[in-house]
Amino acid sequence: MTKQELAVLNEEFGMISTLDIREVSGVPVIFVSTPDAHARIALQGGQVLSWQPAGHSAVLWTSKAAVYQTGRGVRGGVPVCWPWFGAGDGGKPAHGFVRTRMWQLRETNWLGDQLIIRLGIQDDEETRKIWNHSFDLELQVILGRTLVMRLVSRNTGSQSMTLTEGLHTYFNIGDIANTEVTGLARTLYLDKVHDMDRHIQSGAVSFTGETDRVYLDTDSICVIHDREHDRRIGIRKSGSLSTVIWNPWRDKAAGFTDMQPDEYKQMLCVETCNAASNQVVVDPGKQHVMEAEILVEAGTTRP
Ligand code: TA6
C-alpha cells in the first residue's frame, strides 16, 4: 500500500484519538484505542489480531514469532476460515483463501458506546478459479466491554453455495495444563489427532497433549477457565453449529516457523465454526450470519 493510499484510508476512516491505520511490515493494520478496549485488526484477511478490554490482560493471543507479510496469515488473533474449514482439496489452501487476501475497510463508526468496524471482500477472477461463486463476505467487529465478530456470507451469484467456515480464535491463557473448557459436555466430537474417531465429551475439556477436536451440532456457550490469570473467558455464538478446540502441544508447535517452542503453553483455540457435517447452504440472493461474542470475567470459579 502506498503512503498516499494509507493517507486516504486514514482521511476517510480515521477517528481522532480512537482509530488509525498503520503499516506493519507492509500489512495495513487498524489500531483502536477506546476507554473500554484496545484492539488491532489487519486489513489482510480481515483478521482481528488483538483485543484487550480495560482492566484485563490481552484476551487474544498472537505468536511472538508471528510473521506480518503480504499473502501470509498472522499466527494468532482470529483468522477467518472461508469458504471451507480445514484442509483444502486438490492442493487448495487450508482454511480457504480469504485469510491471506486484502479486504476493504468499509466503515468505522460509533454505535452508542461501542465502536463498529466493517471489513469486506468479494469474489474476483482469481477467487473464481479456486471456487466458482460470486460472493460478498463481510466481517463486522463491534468493540466494547465485549468483542463481537459477525461474519456475513452473501451469495451474489445465481447458484447456491455450500460452505464451511470458522472464526479461528486464538486465546491468551496462562498455562494450558491449568486450563479447562466447559460447555461441551455430552457433545459428539471428531478427534483429528486420532483419525477423526468419534467420541462424546465427558465433563470439561482438559489438556495433557495435542488436542484437535471438532464438536458437532452444538450452539453452546463455552467458557475457558484460565486459572493462571484467574479469569473466565466466555464465547457466546449464534449461526454456528460447530466448536473446534485446538492446542498443538510441544511437538506440533515445534514444526511451526511462526511460533516459539514453548508458546503453545500460553495459547488455546476455541473456534466458532460450521465445519464437517455442519455445512451451510446459502441460496442466491440470501445471506448467512455467524456471530461470536467474547466476554471476560475475573475469577475462575463462581462465588
Ligand atoms: O482449527 C484447528 C486446525 O484445523 C488444526 O488442525 C491446525 O491445522 C490449525 O487449524 C492451524 O491451521 P493453520 O493453517 O493456521 O496452521
GROMACS .gro file of C-alpha atoms and ligand atoms in nm:
model
  319
    1MET     CA    1   0.000   0.000   0.000
    2THR     CA    2   0.144   0.339  -0.092
    3LYS     CA    3   0.176   0.620   0.163
    4GLN     CA    4  -0.089   0.806  -0.039
    5GLU     CA    5  -0.334   0.514  -0.017
    6LEU     CA    6  -0.271   0.489   0.358
    7ALA     CA    7  -0.330   0.864   0.394
    8VAL     CA    8  -0.659   0.836   0.204
    9LEU     CA    9  -0.771   0.546   0.426
   10ASN     CA   10  -0.693   0.748   0.740
   11GLU     CA   11  -0.867   1.052   0.594
   12GLU     CA   12  -1.184   0.853   0.525
   13PHE     CA   13  -1.191   0.612   0.821
   14GLY     CA   14  -0.956   0.752   1.087
   15MET     CA   15  -1.116   0.869   1.413
   16ILE     CA   16  -0.914   1.124   1.612
   17SER     CA   17  -0.751   0.967   1.922
   18THR     CA   18  -0.953   0.649   1.866
   19LEU     CA   19  -0.861   0.477   1.540
   20ASP     CA   20  -0.588   0.499   1.278
   21ILE     CA   21  -0.440   0.270   1.015
   22ARG     CA   22  -0.067   0.197   1.007
   23GLU     CA   23   0.152  -0.040   0.807
   24VAL     CA   24   0.320  -0.328   0.992
   25SER     CA   25   0.582  -0.485   0.761
   26GLY     CA   26   0.373  -0.391   0.460
   27VAL     CA   27   0.040  -0.508   0.609
   28PRO     CA   28  -0.216  -0.231   0.682
   29VAL     CA   29  -0.335  -0.269   1.043
   30ILE     CA   30  -0.617  -0.077   1.215
   31PHE     CA   31  -0.516   0.040   1.564
   32VAL     CA   32  -0.806   0.110   1.800
   33SER     CA   33  -0.799   0.268   2.145
   34THR     CA   34  -1.125   0.343   2.331
   35PRO     CA   35  -1.198   0.380   2.705
   36ASP     CA   36  -1.326   0.020   2.702
   37ALA     CA   37  -1.062  -0.161   2.499
   38HIS     CA   38  -0.756  -0.161   2.276
   39ALA     CA   39  -0.757  -0.366   1.957
   40ARG     CA   40  -0.572  -0.425   1.630
   41ILE     CA   41  -0.725  -0.556   1.306
   42ALA     CA   42  -0.527  -0.640   0.991
   43LEU     CA   43  -0.689  -0.548   0.659
   44GLN     CA   44  -0.522  -0.858   0.521
   45GLY     CA   45  -0.757  -1.145   0.595
   46GLY     CA   46  -0.998  -0.921   0.788
   47GLN     CA   47  -0.803  -1.059   1.084
   48VAL     CA   48  -0.864  -0.933   1.436
   49LEU     CA   49  -0.513  -0.952   1.585
   50SER     CA   50  -0.565  -0.833   1.941
   51TRP     CA   51  -0.834  -0.729   2.187
   52GLN     CA   52  -0.763  -0.611   2.540
   53PRO     CA   53  -1.063  -0.485   2.739
   54ALA     CA   54  -0.988  -0.229   3.012
   55GLY     CA   55  -0.880  -0.393   3.338
   56HIS     CA   56  -0.780  -0.724   3.179
   57SER     CA   57  -0.467  -0.866   3.017
   58ALA     CA   58  -0.478  -0.941   2.644
   59VAL     CA   59  -0.760  -1.185   2.565
   60LEU     CA   60  -0.639  -1.285   2.218
   61TRP     CA   61  -0.300  -1.445   2.160
   62THR     CA   62  -0.059  -1.377   1.876
   63SER     CA   63   0.272  -1.557   1.844
   64LYS     CA   64   0.589  -1.370   1.939
   65ALA     CA   65   0.728  -1.515   1.614
   66ALA     CA   66   0.428  -1.406   1.406
   67VAL     CA   67   0.514  -1.305   1.050
   68TYR     CA   68   0.348  -0.992   0.909
   69GLN     CA   69   0.385  -1.045   0.536
   70THR     CA   70   0.166  -0.981   0.233
   71GLY     CA   71  -0.008  -1.303   0.138
   72ARG     CA   72   0.056  -1.480   0.468
   73GLY     CA   73  -0.183  -1.503   0.764
   74VAL     CA   74  -0.061  -1.398   1.107
   75ARG     CA   75  -0.033  -1.683   1.363
   76GLY     CA   76  -0.286  -1.574   1.621
   77GLY     CA   77  -0.582  -1.342   1.667
   78VAL     CA   78  -0.887  -1.453   1.470
   79PRO     CA   79  -0.809  -1.590   1.122
   80VAL     CA   80  -1.124  -1.608   0.907
   81CYS     CA   81  -1.154  -1.956   0.757
   82TRP     CA   82  -1.382  -1.937   0.448
   83PRO     CA   83  -1.531  -2.078   0.224
   84TRP     CA   84  -1.404  -2.402   0.372
   85PHE     CA   85  -1.276  -2.501   0.716
   86GLY     CA   86  -0.983  -2.744   0.732
   87ALA     CA   87  -0.773  -2.897   0.455
   88GLY     CA   88  -0.846  -2.780   0.101
   89ASP     CA   89  -0.893  -3.049  -0.161
   90GLY     CA   90  -0.672  -3.070  -0.469
   91GLY     CA   91  -0.389  -2.860  -0.329
   92LYS     CA   92  -0.616  -2.569  -0.232
   93PRO     CA   93  -0.502  -2.373   0.078
   94ALA     CA   94  -0.607  -2.495   0.423
   95HIS     CA   95  -0.894  -2.297   0.579
   96GLY     CA   96  -0.996  -2.135   0.249
   97PHE     CA   97  -0.849  -1.839   0.064
   98VAL     CA   98  -0.978  -1.518   0.229
   99ARG     CA   99  -0.735  -1.510   0.523
  100THR     CA  100  -0.438  -1.421   0.302
  101ARG     CA  101  -0.618  -1.170   0.080
  102MET     CA  102  -0.662  -0.795   0.126
  103TRP     CA  103  -1.007  -0.692   0.248
  104GLN     CA  104  -1.165  -0.349   0.201
  105LEU     CA  105  -1.232  -0.128   0.501
  106ARG     CA  106  -1.600  -0.032   0.469
  107GLU     CA  107  -1.698   0.153   0.787
  108THR     CA  108  -1.567   0.281   1.121
  109ASN     CA  109  -1.828   0.438   1.347
  110TRP     CA  110  -1.963   0.468   1.697
  111LEU     CA  111  -2.271   0.253   1.775
  112GLY     CA  112  -2.372   0.403   2.108
  113ASP     CA  113  -2.066   0.346   2.327
  114GLN     CA  114  -1.939   0.063   2.105
  115LEU     CA  115  -1.715   0.102   1.804
  116ILE     CA  116  -1.816  -0.083   1.486
  117ILE     CA  117  -1.564  -0.166   1.215
  118ARG     CA  118  -1.681  -0.332   0.894
  119LEU     CA  119  -1.446  -0.504   0.650
  120GLY     CA  120  -1.535  -0.697   0.336
  121ILE     CA  121  -1.410  -0.898   0.042
  122GLN     CA  122  -1.579  -1.000  -0.280
  123ASP     CA  123  -1.508  -1.259  -0.547
  124ASP     CA  124  -1.272  -1.179  -0.833
  125GLU     CA  125  -1.125  -1.364  -1.130
  126GLU     CA  126  -0.863  -1.529  -0.905
  127THR     CA  127  -1.106  -1.650  -0.641
  128ARG     CA  128  -1.350  -1.779  -0.905
  129LYS     CA  129  -1.070  -2.001  -1.040
  130ILE     CA  130  -1.037  -2.154  -0.692
  131TRP     CA  131  -1.409  -2.152  -0.602
  132ASN     CA  132  -1.653  -2.065  -0.879
  133HIS     CA  133  -1.902  -1.850  -0.688
  134SER     CA  134  -1.992  -1.481  -0.664
  135PHE     CA  135  -2.000  -1.363  -0.305
  136ASP     CA  136  -1.968  -1.074  -0.066
  137LEU     CA  137  -1.810  -1.167   0.268
  138GLU     CA  138  -1.826  -0.910   0.546
  139LEU     CA  139  -1.679  -0.910   0.897
  140GLN     CA  140  -1.843  -0.675   1.144
  141VAL     CA  141  -1.633  -0.615   1.456
  142ILE     CA  142  -1.807  -0.446   1.749
  143LEU     CA  143  -1.563  -0.335   2.018
  144GLY     CA  144  -1.668  -0.250   2.371
  145ARG     CA  145  -1.666  -0.432   2.705
  146THR     CA  146  -1.710  -0.743   2.489
  147LEU     CA  147  -1.580  -0.835   2.143
  148VAL     CA  148  -1.846  -0.920   1.887
  149MET     CA  149  -1.745  -1.064   1.548
  150ARG     CA  150  -2.018  -1.117   1.292
  151LEU     CA  151  -1.930  -1.296   0.966
  152VAL     CA  152  -2.189  -1.232   0.695
  153SER     CA  153  -2.175  -1.458   0.386
  154ARG     CA  154  -2.380  -1.315   0.099
  155ASN     CA  155  -2.449  -1.510  -0.219
  156THR     CA  156  -2.440  -1.254  -0.502
  157GLY     CA  157  -2.447  -1.521  -0.772
  158SER     CA  158  -2.709  -1.738  -0.938
  159GLN     CA  159  -2.604  -2.076  -0.790
  160SER     CA  160  -2.646  -2.199  -0.433
  161MET     CA  161  -2.315  -2.207  -0.248
  162THR     CA  162  -2.225  -2.471   0.013
  163LEU     CA  163  -1.962  -2.364   0.260
  164THR     CA  164  -1.792  -2.442   0.588
  165GLU     CA  165  -1.639  -2.157   0.787
  166GLY     CA  166  -1.463  -2.061   1.107
  167LEU     CA  167  -1.363  -1.773   1.329
  168HIS     CA  168  -1.039  -1.943   1.431
  169THR     CA  169  -0.990  -1.758   1.759
  170TYR     CA  170  -0.658  -1.791   1.947
  171PHE     CA  171  -0.697  -1.710   2.316
  172ASN     CA  172  -0.422  -1.590   2.551
  173ILE     CA  173  -0.409  -1.817   2.859
  174GLY     CA  174  -0.160  -1.853   3.142
  175ASP     CA  175  -0.087  -2.228   3.122
  176ILE     CA  176  -0.261  -2.484   2.901
  177ALA     CA  177  -0.204  -2.754   3.166
  178ASN     CA  178  -0.401  -2.543   3.416
  179THR     CA  179  -0.689  -2.454   3.183
  180GLU     CA  180  -1.026  -2.619   3.116
  181VAL     CA  181  -1.315  -2.553   2.879
  182THR     CA  182  -1.673  -2.610   2.989
  183GLY     CA  183  -1.990  -2.609   2.779
  184LEU     CA  184  -1.927  -2.915   2.562
  185ALA     CA  185  -2.022  -3.199   2.799
  186ARG     CA  186  -2.219  -3.479   2.628
  187THR     CA  187  -2.133  -3.334   2.285
  188LEU     CA  188  -2.016  -3.554   1.996
  189TYR     CA  189  -1.673  -3.465   1.860
  190LEU     CA  190  -1.437  -3.580   1.584
  191ASP     CA  191  -1.084  -3.634   1.716
  192LYS     CA  192  -0.848  -3.505   1.443
  193VAL     CA  193  -0.546  -3.635   1.637
  194HIS     CA  194  -0.681  -3.990   1.622
  195ASP     CA  195  -0.813  -4.044   1.267
  196MET     CA  196  -1.132  -3.844   1.319
  197ASP     CA  197  -1.257  -4.102   1.575
  198ARG     CA  198  -1.598  -4.007   1.715
  199HIS     CA  199  -1.634  -3.957   2.091
  200ILE     CA  200  -1.879  -3.799   2.338
  201GLN     CA  201  -1.726  -3.533   2.562
  202SER     CA  202  -1.737  -3.620   2.931
  203GLY     CA  203  -1.734  -3.316   3.157
  204ALA     CA  204  -1.491  -3.030   3.095
  205VAL     CA  205  -1.219  -3.040   2.828
  206SER     CA  206  -0.872  -3.052   2.985
  207PHE     CA  207  -0.533  -3.065   2.814
  208THR     CA  208  -0.247  -3.315   2.851
  209GLY     CA  209  -0.124  -3.330   2.489
  210GLU     CA  210  -0.204  -3.227   2.129
  211THR     CA  211  -0.578  -3.162   2.116
  212ASP     CA  212  -0.766  -3.105   1.790
  213ARG     CA  213  -1.140  -3.172   1.813
  214VAL     CA  214  -1.440  -3.073   1.604
  215TYR     CA  215  -1.751  -3.068   1.826
  216LEU     CA  216  -2.065  -3.103   1.616
  217ASP     CA  217  -2.429  -2.992   1.639
  218THR     CA  218  -2.360  -2.759   1.930
  219ASP     CA  219  -2.462  -2.397   1.983
  220SER     CA  220  -2.350  -2.392   2.345
  221ILE     CA  221  -2.171  -2.111   2.521
  222CYS     CA  222  -1.817  -2.225   2.603
  223VAL     CA  223  -1.614  -2.096   2.896
  224ILE     CA  224  -1.235  -2.106   2.919
  225HIS     CA  225  -1.129  -2.136   3.285
  226ASP     CA  226  -0.788  -1.967   3.278
  227ARG     CA  227  -0.669  -2.041   3.632
  228GLU     CA  228  -0.323  -1.884   3.591
  229HIS     CA  229  -0.480  -1.548   3.504
  230ASP     CA  230  -0.766  -1.618   3.750
  231ARG     CA  231  -1.032  -1.539   3.489
  232ARG     CA  232  -1.302  -1.689   3.276
  233ILE     CA  233  -1.341  -1.616   2.904
  234GLY     CA  234  -1.687  -1.681   2.763
  235ILE     CA  235  -1.757  -1.748   2.395
  236ARG     CA  236  -2.126  -1.699   2.310
  237LYS     CA  237  -2.226  -1.773   1.949
  238SER     CA  238  -2.511  -1.781   1.700
  239GLY     CA  239  -2.537  -1.915   1.345
  240SER     CA  240  -2.271  -2.173   1.432
  241LEU     CA  241  -2.320  -2.546   1.498
  242SER     CA  242  -1.956  -2.650   1.539
  243THR     CA  243  -1.694  -2.561   1.800
  244VAL     CA  244  -1.329  -2.653   1.741
  245ILE     CA  245  -1.083  -2.690   2.028
  246TRP     CA  246  -0.715  -2.688   1.934
  247ASN     CA  247  -0.380  -2.684   2.105
  248PRO     CA  248  -0.083  -2.815   1.902
  249TRP     CA  249   0.121  -2.905   2.213
  250ARG     CA  250   0.500  -2.924   2.203
  251ASP     CA  251   0.586  -3.141   1.901
  252LYS     CA  252   0.334  -2.994   1.652
  253ALA     CA  253   0.418  -2.639   1.769
  254ALA     CA  254   0.788  -2.708   1.711
  255GLY     CA  255   0.701  -2.757   1.343
  256PHE     CA  256   0.561  -2.404   1.306
  257THR     CA  257   0.819  -2.146   1.197
  258ASP     CA  258   0.588  -1.867   1.321
  259MET     CA  259   0.564  -1.995   1.676
  260GLN     CA  260   0.829  -2.007   1.950
  261PRO     CA  261   0.886  -2.354   2.102
  262ASP     CA  262   0.713  -2.310   2.439
  263GLU     CA  263   0.441  -2.068   2.329
  264TYR     CA  264   0.186  -2.347   2.297
  265LYS     CA  265   0.152  -2.328   2.677
  266GLN     CA  266   0.000  -1.979   2.655
  267MET     CA  267  -0.250  -2.032   2.372
  268LEU     CA  268  -0.574  -2.217   2.317
  269CYS     CA  269  -0.807  -2.206   2.018
  270VAL     CA  270  -1.183  -2.220   2.081
  271GLU     CA  271  -1.317  -2.169   1.731
  272THR     CA  272  -1.666  -2.067   1.629
  273CYS     CA  273  -1.738  -2.268   1.315
  274ASN     CA  274  -1.966  -2.454   1.081
  275ALA     CA  275  -1.740  -2.747   0.995
  276ALA     CA  276  -1.754  -3.108   0.873
  277SER     CA  277  -2.120  -3.219   0.851
  278ASN     CA  278  -2.238  -2.877   0.976
  279GLN     CA  279  -2.217  -2.732   0.624
  280VAL     CA  280  -2.409  -2.415   0.536
  281VAL     CA  281  -2.602  -2.367   0.210
  282VAL     CA  282  -2.660  -2.007   0.101
  283ASP     CA  283  -2.906  -1.969  -0.185
  284PRO     CA  284  -2.874  -1.695  -0.449
  285GLY     CA  285  -2.954  -1.351  -0.306
  286LYS     CA  286  -2.956  -1.484   0.051
  287GLN     CA  287  -2.706  -1.449   0.338
  288HIS     CA  288  -2.585  -1.648   0.639
  289VAL     CA  289  -2.463  -1.481   0.959
  290MET     CA  290  -2.229  -1.647   1.208
  291GLU     CA  291  -2.152  -1.449   1.523
  292ALA     CA  292  -1.917  -1.492   1.819
  293GLU     CA  293  -1.919  -1.274   2.130
  294ILE     CA  294  -1.621  -1.289   2.367
  295LEU     CA  295  -1.665  -1.189   2.731
  296VAL     CA  296  -1.414  -1.182   3.019
  297GLU     CA  297  -1.479  -1.213   3.394
  298ALA     CA  298  -1.228  -1.214   3.679
  299GLY     CA  299  -1.228  -1.530   3.893
  300THR     CA  300  -1.209  -1.884   3.766
  301THR     CA  301  -1.480  -2.030   3.986
  302ARG     CA  302  -1.827  -1.898   4.057
  303PRO     CA  303  -1.858  -1.744   4.408
  304TA6     O1  304  -0.853  -2.548   1.390
  304TA6     C1  305  -0.755  -2.645   1.413
  304TA6     C2  306  -0.674  -2.660   1.286
  304TA6     O2  307  -0.754  -2.706   1.180
  304TA6     C3  308  -0.560  -2.755   1.316
  304TA6     O3  309  -0.581  -2.881   1.258
  304TA6     C4  310  -0.437  -2.681   1.261
  304TA6     O4  311  -0.422  -2.709   1.125
  304TA6     C5  312  -0.479  -2.537   1.287
  304TA6     O5  313  -0.616  -2.535   1.246
  304TA6     C6  314  -0.392  -2.429   1.230
  304TA6     O6  315  -0.401  -2.427   1.093
  304TA6     P1  316  -0.305  -2.322   1.013
  304TA6     O7  317  -0.334  -2.350   0.869
  304TA6     O8  318  -0.345  -2.184   1.057
  304TA6     O9  319  -0.164  -2.354   1.058
   0.00000   0.00000   0.00000
